[in-house]
Amino acid sequence: LNSRDADVAIAIKNKIAELYGDFGRAATTVGFKVIYANMMTRLVIVRCRHGPHTLVASALPFVTKIRNDSVIGKLLYTGATIRHCHMFMLKRQKLLLKQAESVLKKTNSANTMETDIMTLKQIEPFN
């Protein structure tokens, strides 16, 4: 996924506008922001208001392209705070790392994979 946070936001907003029209686009525009996007893990944290979050959640599976990259949109977790979303993301990455380590032996590629998977920048929700 070679795109910026704005590209992810535009793709989601366009799909919401396609599915729900002007009402959906207007309801989700206020308070909508891509907080975190990681190319290596392909995880994205999106912030939106309570209420229109149902529109965002239902539109995510229909997002199939971001710029020229094919994507599969899945909702993994709906949290009340960015902090809780970050904690969930850390737990999920540790679980995926354990699963990958059981398949791969400790090699150089496994060590680099560990650093790639566990490199999560600190999320600052009020930027």
PDB file of C-alpha atoms in Angstrom:
ATOM      1  CA  LEU A   1       0.000   0.000   0.000  1.00  0.00           C
ATOM      2  CA  ASN A   2       1.902   3.004  -1.271  1.00  0.00           C
ATOM      3  CA  SER A   3      -0.407   5.829  -0.349  1.00  0.00           C
ATOM      4  CA  ARG A   4      -0.716   8.663   2.082  1.00  0.00           C
ATOM      5  CA  ASP A   5      -3.265   9.022   4.856  1.00  0.00           C
ATOM      6  CA  ALA A   6      -5.218  11.453   2.680  1.00  0.00           C
ATOM      7  CA  ASP A   7      -5.557   8.848  -0.076  1.00  0.00           C
ATOM      8  CA  VAL A   8      -7.069   6.380   2.380  1.00  0.00           C
ATOM      9  CA  ALA A   9      -9.478   9.024   3.682  1.00  0.00           C
ATOM     10  CA  ILE A  10     -10.529  10.050   0.171  1.00  0.00           C
ATOM     11  CA  ALA A  11     -11.181   6.437  -0.849  1.00  0.00           C
ATOM     12  CA  ILE A  12     -13.358   5.794   2.217  1.00  0.00           C
ATOM     13  CA  LYS A  13     -15.262   9.087   1.863  1.00  0.00           C
ATOM     14  CA  ASN A  14     -15.896   8.473  -1.834  1.00  0.00           C
ATOM     15  CA  LYS A  15     -17.267   5.002  -1.123  1.00  0.00           C
ATOM     16  CA  ILE A  16     -19.535   6.422   1.602  1.00  0.00           C
ATOM     17  CA  ALA A  17     -20.779   9.055  -0.858  1.00  0.00           C
ATOM     18  CA  GLU A  18     -21.429   6.329  -3.446  1.00  0.00           C
ATOM     19  CA  LEU A  19     -23.366   4.157  -0.990  1.00  0.00           C
ATOM     20  CA  TYR A  20     -25.198   6.775   1.103  1.00  0.00           C
ATOM     21  CA  GLY A  21     -25.190   9.883  -1.069  1.00  0.00           C
ATOM     22  CA  ASP A  22     -24.879  13.432   0.200  1.00  0.00           C
ATOM     23  CA  PHE A  23     -26.288  12.523   3.604  1.00  0.00           C
ATOM     24  CA  GLY A  24     -23.579   9.944   4.242  1.00  0.00           C
ATOM     25  CA  ARG A  25     -20.795  12.178   2.985  1.00  0.00           C
ATOM     26  CA  ALA A  26     -21.945  15.123   5.122  1.00  0.00           C
ATOM     27  CA  ALA A  27     -22.500  13.001   8.224  1.00  0.00           C
ATOM     28  CA  THR A  28     -19.035  11.446   8.101  1.00  0.00           C
ATOM     29  CA  THR A  29     -16.981  14.436   6.936  1.00  0.00           C
ATOM     30  CA  VAL A  30     -17.084  16.220  10.292  1.00  0.00           C
ATOM     31  CA  GLY A  31     -14.747  14.447  12.687  1.00  0.00           C
ATOM     32  CA  PHE A  32     -13.390  12.005  10.105  1.00  0.00           C
ATOM     33  CA  LYS A  33      -9.633  11.542  10.081  1.00  0.00           C
ATOM     34  CA  VAL A  34      -7.140   8.816   9.307  1.00  0.00           C
ATOM     35  CA  ILE A  35      -5.097   8.693  12.494  1.00  0.00           C
ATOM     36  CA  TYR A  36      -2.639   5.961  11.570  1.00  0.00           C
ATOM     37  CA  ALA A  37      -1.719   4.082   8.414  1.00  0.00           C
ATOM     38  CA  ASN A  38       1.128   1.558   8.251  1.00  0.00           C
ATOM     39  CA  MET A  39       2.304   0.278   4.867  1.00  0.00           C
ATOM     40  CA  MET A  40       4.086  -2.790   6.259  1.00  0.00           C
ATOM     41  CA  THR A  41       1.209  -4.149   8.340  1.00  0.00           C
ATOM     42  CA  ARG A  42      -1.559  -2.651   6.182  1.00  0.00           C
ATOM     43  CA  LEU A  43      -3.393  -1.418   9.262  1.00  0.00           C
ATOM     44  CA  VAL A  44      -5.307   1.837   9.378  1.00  0.00           C
ATOM     45  CA  ILE A  45      -6.925   3.602  12.321  1.00  0.00           C
ATOM     46  CA  VAL A  46      -9.777   5.896  11.351  1.00  0.00           C
ATOM     47  CA  ARG A  47     -11.415   8.359  13.730  1.00  0.00           C
ATOM     48  CA  CYS A  48     -15.040   9.343  13.231  1.00  0.00           C
ATOM     49  CA  ARG A  49     -17.928  10.509  15.345  1.00  0.00           C
ATOM     50  CA  HIS A  50     -20.314   8.199  17.140  1.00  0.00           C
ATOM     51  CA  GLY A  51     -23.385   7.784  14.969  1.00  0.00           C
ATOM     52  CA  PRO A  52     -21.855   8.014  11.501  1.00  0.00           C
ATOM     53  CA  HIS A  53     -19.386   5.330  12.574  1.00  0.00           C
ATOM     54  CA  THR A  54     -21.961   2.800  11.389  1.00  0.00           C
ATOM     55  CA  LEU A  55     -21.818   4.291   7.889  1.00  0.00           C
ATOM     56  CA  VAL A  56     -18.021   4.081   7.897  1.00  0.00           C
ATOM     57  CA  ALA A  57     -18.071   0.514   9.223  1.00  0.00           C
ATOM     58  CA  SER A  58     -20.553  -0.644   6.592  1.00  0.00           C
ATOM     59  CA  ALA A  59     -18.665   1.072   3.753  1.00  0.00           C
ATOM     60  CA  LEU A  60     -15.232  -0.386   4.586  1.00  0.00           C
ATOM     61  CA  PRO A  61     -15.781  -3.808   2.959  1.00  0.00           C
ATOM     62  CA  PHE A  62     -16.702  -2.062  -0.287  1.00  0.00           C
ATOM     63  CA  VAL A  63     -13.436  -0.103  -0.488  1.00  0.00           C
ATOM     64  CA  THR A  64     -11.497  -2.145  -3.039  1.00  0.00           C
ATOM     65  CA  LYS A  65      -8.971   0.352  -4.382  1.00  0.00           C
ATOM     66  CA  ILE A  66      -6.836   3.059  -2.856  1.00  0.00           C
ATOM     67  CA  ARG A  67      -5.159   4.922  -5.685  1.00  0.00           C
ATOM     68  CA  ASN A  68      -3.999   2.039  -7.907  1.00  0.00           C
ATOM     69  CA  ASP A  69      -3.583  -0.548  -5.143  1.00  0.00           C
ATOM     70  CA  SER A  70      -6.149  -3.255  -4.566  1.00  0.00           C
ATOM     71  CA  VAL A  71      -7.176  -3.534  -0.935  1.00  0.00           C
ATOM     72  CA  ILE A  72      -9.562  -5.584   1.166  1.00  0.00           C
ATOM     73  CA  GLY A  73     -11.279  -3.462   3.775  1.00  0.00           C
ATOM     74  CA  LYS A  74     -12.119  -5.187   7.037  1.00  0.00           C
ATOM     75  CA  LEU A  75     -13.255  -3.786  10.340  1.00  0.00           C
ATOM     76  CA  LEU A  76     -11.133  -5.382  13.047  1.00  0.00           C
ATOM     77  CA  TYR A  77     -12.109  -3.329  16.072  1.00  0.00           C
ATOM     78  CA  THR A  78     -14.389  -0.465  17.040  1.00  0.00           C
ATOM     79  CA  GLY A  79     -13.027   1.364  20.061  1.00  0.00           C
ATOM     80  CA  ALA A  80     -14.100   4.308  22.133  1.00  0.00           C
ATOM     81  CA  THR A  81     -10.642   5.873  22.241  1.00  0.00           C
ATOM     82  CA  ILE A  82      -7.548   5.963  20.062  1.00  0.00           C
ATOM     83  CA  ARG A  83      -5.596   4.549  23.001  1.00  0.00           C
ATOM     84  CA  HIS A  84      -7.761   1.417  23.100  1.00  0.00           C
ATOM     85  CA  CYS A  85      -7.390   1.001  19.332  1.00  0.00           C
ATOM     86  CA  HIS A  86      -3.614   1.234  19.702  1.00  0.00           C
ATOM     87  CA  MET A  87      -3.641  -1.382  22.498  1.00  0.00           C
ATOM     88  CA  PHE A  88      -5.734  -3.712  20.311  1.00  0.00           C
ATOM     89  CA  MET A  89      -3.335  -3.172  17.409  1.00  0.00           C
ATOM     90  CA  LEU A  90      -0.323  -4.079  19.579  1.00  0.00           C
ATOM     91  CA  LYS A  91      -2.001  -7.281  20.803  1.00  0.00           C
ATOM     92  CA  ARG A  92      -2.934  -8.234  17.249  1.00  0.00           C
ATOM     93  CA  GLN A  93       0.578  -7.611  15.931  1.00  0.00           C
ATOM     94  CA  LYS A  94       2.117  -9.711  18.730  1.00  0.00           C
ATOM     95  CA  LEU A  95      -0.275 -12.566  17.928  1.00  0.00           C
ATOM     96  CA  LEU A  96       0.548 -12.386  14.216  1.00  0.00           C
ATOM     97  CA  LEU A  97       4.249 -12.318  15.034  1.00  0.00           C
ATOM     98  CA  LYS A  98       3.935 -15.473  17.167  1.00  0.00           C
ATOM     99  CA  GLN A  99       2.078 -17.234  14.365  1.00  0.00           C
ATOM    100  CA  ALA A 100       4.695 -16.218  11.813  1.00  0.00           C
ATOM    101  CA  GLU A 101       7.572 -17.257  14.084  1.00  0.00           C
ATOM    102  CA  SER A 102       6.067 -20.712  14.500  1.00  0.00           C
ATOM    103  CA  VAL A 103       6.161 -21.134  10.728  1.00  0.00           C
ATOM    104  CA  LEU A 104       9.550 -19.535  10.138  1.00  0.00           C
ATOM    105  CA  LYS A 105      12.691 -20.484  11.959  1.00  0.00           C
ATOM    106  CA  LYS A 106      14.778 -17.749  13.540  1.00  0.00           C
ATOM    107  CA  THR A 107      16.599 -16.452  10.503  1.00  0.00           C
ATOM    108  CA  ASN A 108      17.656 -13.063   9.316  1.00  0.00           C
ATOM    109  CA  SER A 109      14.357 -12.625   7.486  1.00  0.00           C
ATOM    110  CA  ALA A 110      12.453 -13.548  10.649  1.00  0.00           C
ATOM    111  CA  ASN A 111      14.353 -10.909  12.609  1.00  0.00           C
ATOM    112  CA  THR A 112      13.649  -8.223  10.019  1.00  0.00           C
ATOM    113  CA  MET A 113      10.038  -9.332   9.885  1.00  0.00           C
ATOM    114  CA  GLU A 114       9.811  -8.891  13.646  1.00  0.00           C
ATOM    115  CA  THR A 115      11.129  -5.346  13.470  1.00  0.00           C
ATOM    116  CA  ASP A 116       8.769  -4.524  10.577  1.00  0.00           C
ATOM    117  CA  ILE A 117       5.709  -5.934  12.320  1.00  0.00           C
ATOM    118  CA  MET A 118       6.391  -4.471  15.736  1.00  0.00           C
ATOM    119  CA  THR A 119       7.425  -1.026  14.481  1.00  0.00           C
ATOM    120  CA  LEU A 120       4.396   0.981  15.441  1.00  0.00           C
ATOM    121  CA  LYS A 121       4.816   4.707  15.646  1.00  0.00           C
ATOM    122  CA  GLN A 122       3.346   6.456  18.634  1.00  0.00           C
ATOM    123  CA  ILE A 123      -0.154   7.636  17.839  1.00  0.00           C
ATOM    124  CA  GLU A 124      -0.936  11.220  18.756  1.00  0.00           C
ATOM    125  CA  PRO A 125      -4.718  11.623  18.424  1.00  0.00           C
ATOM    126  CA  PHE A 126      -4.835  15.417  18.520  1.00  0.00           C
ATOM    127  CA  ASN A 127      -2.640  16.260  15.503  1.00  0.00           C
TER     128      ASN A 127
END
